[in-house]
Amino acid sequence: MWVFLNDKFVDRKEAVVSVFDHGFLYGDGVYETLRAYGGRIFMLQQHLARLHRSGRSIGLDLPMPEKDWPALLSEAISRNGLTDAYLRITISRGEGEIGLDPALCPRPTVVILAKPFAPYPPALFLDGVSLTIVQVRRNLSAALSPQIKSLNVLNNILAKQEATRARAFDGIMLNAEGYLTECSVSNIFFVRGGRLCTPSLECGILDGITREVVLLLARENGVPIEEGRYNAEALRQADECFLTNTTMEVMPVRELDNMPVGSGRPGPLTLKLRELFRSNLSRFLG
Ligand code: PDD
């Protein structure tokens, strides 16, 4: 496996980062997860734009201009002999002396990983997944904005651990005010009376790229959309529910806290949006 590290591709055995790297010491850095279908990357420009936004938000200048990334990512795919690929770009503050001050790190560390895409088991798409509402709250936007895709993922990890303890596929976090936000690695949608509802960005969520695509497809197909603030009760009364992210696309949800959502089967709008996602995919490939 070839890994891009800082300025060149190296074998994975040589792809090592210093114990003084501030990404390791402090979670100081940003990342993106991307997916390639037949060698073409889904929503490439949007992922790169978000990477740059995340970097700017923490005062981390990316060492390469946005225009240089597509060729590097293509090379990561082709060198590894891949077509359907999972890609991860990680950029940390870099190596520096102990201390929180980013000025201690002269150069960011850049890593690009490209692996064969490992799909979720088909049964999850056929039957839907189970969710639980977890106790841990989503980071307060004013403290650490969920829109920064940072290497500080502990908030989400705590949610995932709680979900695992509850034997659920994933956990939904509420924000400090008690409104729904998102799951540990995905955005959430639900359907109520034919309306497609999803927490608004103001609730404190990552501005998911798949979420944007699903909203666009819904709008184009005349599905009524509502972005707003919803409590857990709204979700309990939903007819349908699904999750979105780059690796899941549209993932149906069958139950919430051991109670069926709607019929307990993937609902008609969920299936329609999943189908629209698949049939329109080529429009969104770079
Ligand atoms: N996660 N919300 C959170 C907290 C996420 O981590 C992600 C993505 C999403 C969906 O974003 P997108 O549609 O742009 O993938 C929502 C990726 C898959 C990850 O962390 O690996």
PDB file of N, CA, C and O in Angstrom, residues 28-62:
ATOM      1  N   ASP A  28      -4.642  18.124  17.179  1.00  0.00           N
ATOM      2  CA  ASP A  28      -4.632  19.418  16.507  1.00  0.00           C
ATOM      3  C   ASP A  28      -4.466  19.196  14.994  1.00  0.00           C
ATOM      4  O   ASP A  28      -3.355  18.977  14.513  1.00  0.00           O
ATOM      5  N   GLY A  29      -5.584  19.232  14.295  1.00  0.00           N
ATOM      6  CA  GLY A  29      -5.530  19.028  12.851  1.00  0.00           C
ATOM      7  C   GLY A  29      -6.923  18.834  12.291  1.00  0.00           C
ATOM      8  O   GLY A  29      -7.920  18.924  13.027  1.00  0.00           O
ATOM      9  N   VAL A  30      -6.989  18.569  11.004  1.00  0.00           N
ATOM     10  CA  VAL A  30      -8.280  18.417  10.319  1.00  0.00           C
ATOM     11  C   VAL A  30      -8.201  17.231   9.359  1.00  0.00           C
ATOM     12  O   VAL A  30      -7.115  16.762   9.033  1.00  0.00           O
ATOM     13  N   TYR A  31      -9.375  16.742   8.930  1.00  0.00           N
ATOM     14  CA  TYR A  31      -9.365  15.621   7.999  1.00  0.00           C
ATOM     15  C   TYR A  31     -10.607  15.630   7.120  1.00  0.00           C
ATOM     16  O   TYR A  31     -11.563  16.360   7.380  1.00  0.00           O
ATOM     17  N   GLU A  32     -10.571  14.807   6.103  1.00  0.00           N
ATOM     18  CA  GLU A  32     -11.724  14.559   5.230  1.00  0.00           C
ATOM     19  C   GLU A  32     -11.750  13.079   4.870  1.00  0.00           C
ATOM     20  O   GLU A  32     -10.689  12.470   4.661  1.00  0.00           O
ATOM     21  N   THR A  33     -12.944  12.535   4.757  1.00  0.00           N
ATOM     22  CA  THR A  33     -13.128  11.179   4.232  1.00  0.00           C
ATOM     23  C   THR A  33     -13.801  11.316   2.874  1.00  0.00           C
ATOM     24  O   THR A  33     -14.841  11.970   2.769  1.00  0.00           O
ATOM     25  N   LEU A  34     -13.218  10.706   1.857  1.00  0.00           N
ATOM     26  CA  LEU A  34     -13.769  10.808   0.496  1.00  0.00           C
ATOM     27  C   LEU A  34     -13.995   9.399  -0.044  1.00  0.00           C
ATOM     28  O   LEU A  34     -13.445   8.419   0.466  1.00  0.00           O
ATOM     29  N   ARG A  35     -14.790   9.343  -1.111  1.00  0.00           N
ATOM     30  CA  ARG A  35     -15.076   8.036  -1.714  1.00  0.00           C
ATOM     31  C   ARG A  35     -14.962   8.148  -3.227  1.00  0.00           C
ATOM     32  O   ARG A  35     -15.476   9.117  -3.815  1.00  0.00           O
ATOM     33  N   ALA A  36     -14.295   7.160  -3.817  1.00  0.00           N
ATOM     34  CA  ALA A  36     -14.185   7.132  -5.281  1.00  0.00           C
ATOM     35  C   ALA A  36     -14.998   5.962  -5.825  1.00  0.00           C
ATOM     36  O   ALA A  36     -15.014   4.870  -5.249  1.00  0.00           O
ATOM     37  N   TYR A  37     -15.718   6.251  -6.891  1.00  0.00           N
ATOM     38  CA  TYR A  37     -16.490   5.227  -7.602  1.00  0.00           C
ATOM     39  C   TYR A  37     -15.835   5.112  -8.983  1.00  0.00           C
ATOM     40  O   TYR A  37     -15.771   6.111  -9.712  1.00  0.00           O
ATOM     41  N   GLY A  38     -15.371   3.930  -9.330  1.00  0.00           N
ATOM     42  CA  GLY A  38     -14.719   3.751 -10.628  1.00  0.00           C
ATOM     43  C   GLY A  38     -13.605   4.780 -10.858  1.00  0.00           C
ATOM     44  O   GLY A  38     -13.425   5.274 -11.967  1.00  0.00           O
ATOM     45  N   GLY A  39     -12.882   5.112  -9.810  1.00  0.00           N
ATOM     46  CA  GLY A  39     -11.755   6.039  -9.917  1.00  0.00           C
ATOM     47  C   GLY A  39     -12.137   7.505  -9.844  1.00  0.00           C
ATOM     48  O   GLY A  39     -11.262   8.379  -9.808  1.00  0.00           O
ATOM     49  N   ARG A  40     -13.434   7.804  -9.817  1.00  0.00           N
ATOM     50  CA  ARG A  40     -13.870   9.209  -9.776  1.00  0.00           C
ATOM     51  C   ARG A  40     -14.400   9.543  -8.377  1.00  0.00           C
ATOM     52  O   ARG A  40     -15.182   8.785  -7.804  1.00  0.00           O
ATOM     53  N   ILE A  41     -13.976  10.691  -7.876  1.00  0.00           N
ATOM     54  CA  ILE A  41     -14.272  11.025  -6.474  1.00  0.00           C
ATOM     55  C   ILE A  41     -15.594  11.779  -6.353  1.00  0.00           C
ATOM     56  O   ILE A  41     -15.849  12.743  -7.096  1.00  0.00           O
ATOM     57  N   PHE A  42     -16.404  11.339  -5.405  1.00  0.00           N
ATOM     58  CA  PHE A  42     -17.718  11.952  -5.122  1.00  0.00           C
ATOM     59  C   PHE A  42     -17.510  13.347  -4.521  1.00  0.00           C
ATOM     60  O   PHE A  42     -16.791  13.503  -3.532  1.00  0.00           O
ATOM     61  N   MET A  43     -18.129  14.329  -5.155  1.00  0.00           N
ATOM     62  CA  MET A  43     -18.157  15.708  -4.657  1.00  0.00           C
ATOM     63  C   MET A  43     -16.749  16.204  -4.239  1.00  0.00           C
ATOM     64  O   MET A  43     -16.555  16.788  -3.156  1.00  0.00           O
ATOM     65  N   LEU A  44     -15.808  15.977  -5.135  1.00  0.00           N
ATOM     66  CA  LEU A  44     -14.402  16.280  -4.829  1.00  0.00           C
ATOM     67  C   LEU A  44     -14.190  17.746  -4.408  1.00  0.00           C
ATOM     68  O   LEU A  44     -13.558  18.029  -3.389  1.00  0.00           O
ATOM     69  N   GLN A  45     -14.709  18.677  -5.220  1.00  0.00           N
ATOM     70  CA  GLN A  45     -14.452  20.103  -4.921  1.00  0.00           C
ATOM     71  C   GLN A  45     -15.026  20.491  -3.566  1.00  0.00           C
ATOM     72  O   GLN A  45     -14.428  21.262  -2.817  1.00  0.00           O
ATOM     73  N   GLN A  46     -16.198  19.919  -3.254  1.00  0.00           N
ATOM     74  CA  GLN A  46     -16.851  20.250  -1.974  1.00  0.00           C
ATOM     75  C   GLN A  46     -16.040  19.706  -0.792  1.00  0.00           C
ATOM     76  O   GLN A  46     -15.913  20.374   0.235  1.00  0.00           O
ATOM     77  N   HIS A  47     -15.489  18.511  -0.969  1.00  0.00           N
ATOM     78  CA  HIS A  47     -14.654  17.962   0.118  1.00  0.00           C
ATOM     79  C   HIS A  47     -13.395  18.810   0.299  1.00  0.00           C
ATOM     80  O   HIS A  47     -12.989  19.082   1.429  1.00  0.00           O
ATOM     81  N   LEU A  48     -12.798  19.216  -0.824  1.00  0.00           N
ATOM     82  CA  LEU A  48     -11.567  20.014  -0.712  1.00  0.00           C
ATOM     83  C   LEU A  48     -11.876  21.381  -0.114  1.00  0.00           C
ATOM     84  O   LEU A  48     -11.116  21.906   0.705  1.00  0.00           O
ATOM     85  N   ALA A  49     -13.020  21.937  -0.522  1.00  0.00           N
ATOM     86  CA  ALA A  49     -13.399  23.253   0.023  1.00  0.00           C
ATOM     87  C   ALA A  49     -13.615  23.131   1.534  1.00  0.00           C
ATOM     88  O   ALA A  49     -13.187  23.999   2.305  1.00  0.00           O
ATOM     89  N   ARG A  50     -14.257  22.022   1.970  1.00  0.00           N
ATOM     90  CA  ARG A  50     -14.497  21.877   3.412  1.00  0.00           C
ATOM     91  C   ARG A  50     -13.179  21.669   4.165  1.00  0.00           C
ATOM     92  O   ARG A  50     -12.997  22.184   5.271  1.00  0.00           O
ATOM     93  N   LEU A  51     -12.263  20.926   3.529  1.00  0.00           N
ATOM     94  CA  LEU A  51     -10.949  20.732   4.156  1.00  0.00           C
ATOM     95  C   LEU A  51     -10.260  22.086   4.372  1.00  0.00           C
ATOM     96  O   LEU A  51      -9.705  22.353   5.439  1.00  0.00           O
ATOM     97  N   HIS A  52     -10.319  22.929   3.359  1.00  0.00           N
ATOM     98  CA  HIS A  52      -9.690  24.246   3.480  1.00  0.00           C
ATOM     99  C   HIS A  52     -10.407  25.103   4.522  1.00  0.00           C
ATOM    100  O   HIS A  52      -9.763  25.819   5.288  1.00  0.00           O
ATOM    101  N   ARG A  53     -11.751  25.010   4.540  1.00  0.00           N
ATOM    102  CA  ARG A  53     -12.515  25.768   5.557  1.00  0.00           C
ATOM    103  C   ARG A  53     -12.152  25.299   6.957  1.00  0.00           C
ATOM    104  O   ARG A  53     -11.928  26.111   7.856  1.00  0.00           O
ATOM    105  N   SER A  54     -12.091  23.977   7.130  1.00  0.00           N
ATOM    106  CA  SER A  54     -11.732  23.438   8.451  1.00  0.00           C
ATOM    107  C   SER A  54     -10.348  23.951   8.847  1.00  0.00           C
ATOM    108  O   SER A  54     -10.144  24.398   9.982  1.00  0.00           O
ATOM    109  N   GLY A  55      -9.407  23.882   7.906  1.00  0.00           N
ATOM    110  CA  GLY A  55      -8.043  24.349   8.177  1.00  0.00           C
ATOM    111  C   GLY A  55      -8.034  25.825   8.581  1.00  0.00           C
ATOM    112  O   GLY A  55      -7.447  26.198   9.603  1.00  0.00           O
ATOM    113  N   ARG A  56      -8.729  26.646   7.792  1.00  0.00           N
ATOM    114  CA  ARG A  56      -8.780  28.089   8.106  1.00  0.00           C
ATOM    115  C   ARG A  56      -9.370  28.327   9.488  1.00  0.00           C
ATOM    116  O   ARG A  56      -8.898  29.198  10.217  1.00  0.00           O
ATOM    117  N   SER A  57     -10.389  27.542   9.839  1.00  0.00           N
ATOM    118  CA  SER A  57     -11.059  27.753  11.138  1.00  0.00           C
ATOM    119  C   SER A  57     -10.122  27.529  12.313  1.00  0.00           C
ATOM    120  O   SER A  57     -10.372  28.005  13.400  1.00  0.00           O
ATOM    121  N   ILE A  58      -9.082  26.723  12.114  1.00  0.00           N
ATOM    122  CA  ILE A  58      -8.155  26.499  13.238  1.00  0.00           C
ATOM    123  C   ILE A  58      -6.789  27.142  12.943  1.00  0.00           C
ATOM    124  O   ILE A  58      -5.787  26.821  13.596  1.00  0.00           O
ATOM    125  N   GLY A  59      -6.764  28.049  11.962  1.00  0.00           N
ATOM    126  CA  GLY A  59      -5.522  28.765  11.661  1.00  0.00           C
ATOM    127  C   GLY A  59      -4.445  27.852  11.111  1.00  0.00           C
ATOM    128  O   GLY A  59      -3.254  28.044  11.372  1.00  0.00           O
ATOM    129  N   LEU A  60      -4.863  26.839  10.360  1.00  0.00           N
ATOM    130  CA  LEU A  60      -3.894  25.891   9.775  1.00  0.00           C
ATOM    131  C   LEU A  60      -3.921  26.061   8.258  1.00  0.00           C
ATOM    132  O   LEU A  60      -4.911  25.706   7.609  1.00  0.00           O
ATOM    133  N   ASP A  61      -2.842  26.636   7.739  1.00  0.00           N
ATOM    134  CA  ASP A  61      -2.764  26.810   6.282  1.00  0.00           C
ATOM    135  C   ASP A  61      -2.348  25.499   5.663  1.00  0.00           C
ATOM    136  O   ASP A  61      -1.318  24.932   6.032  1.00  0.00           O
ATOM    137  N   LEU A  62      -3.158  25.039   4.694  1.00  0.00           N
ATOM    138  CA  LEU A  62      -2.788  23.779   4.058  1.00  0.00           C
ATOM    139  C   LEU A  62      -1.561  24.016   3.192  1.00  0.00           C
ATOM    140  O   LEU A  62      -1.441  25.043   2.537  1.00  0.00           O
TER     141      LEU A  62
END
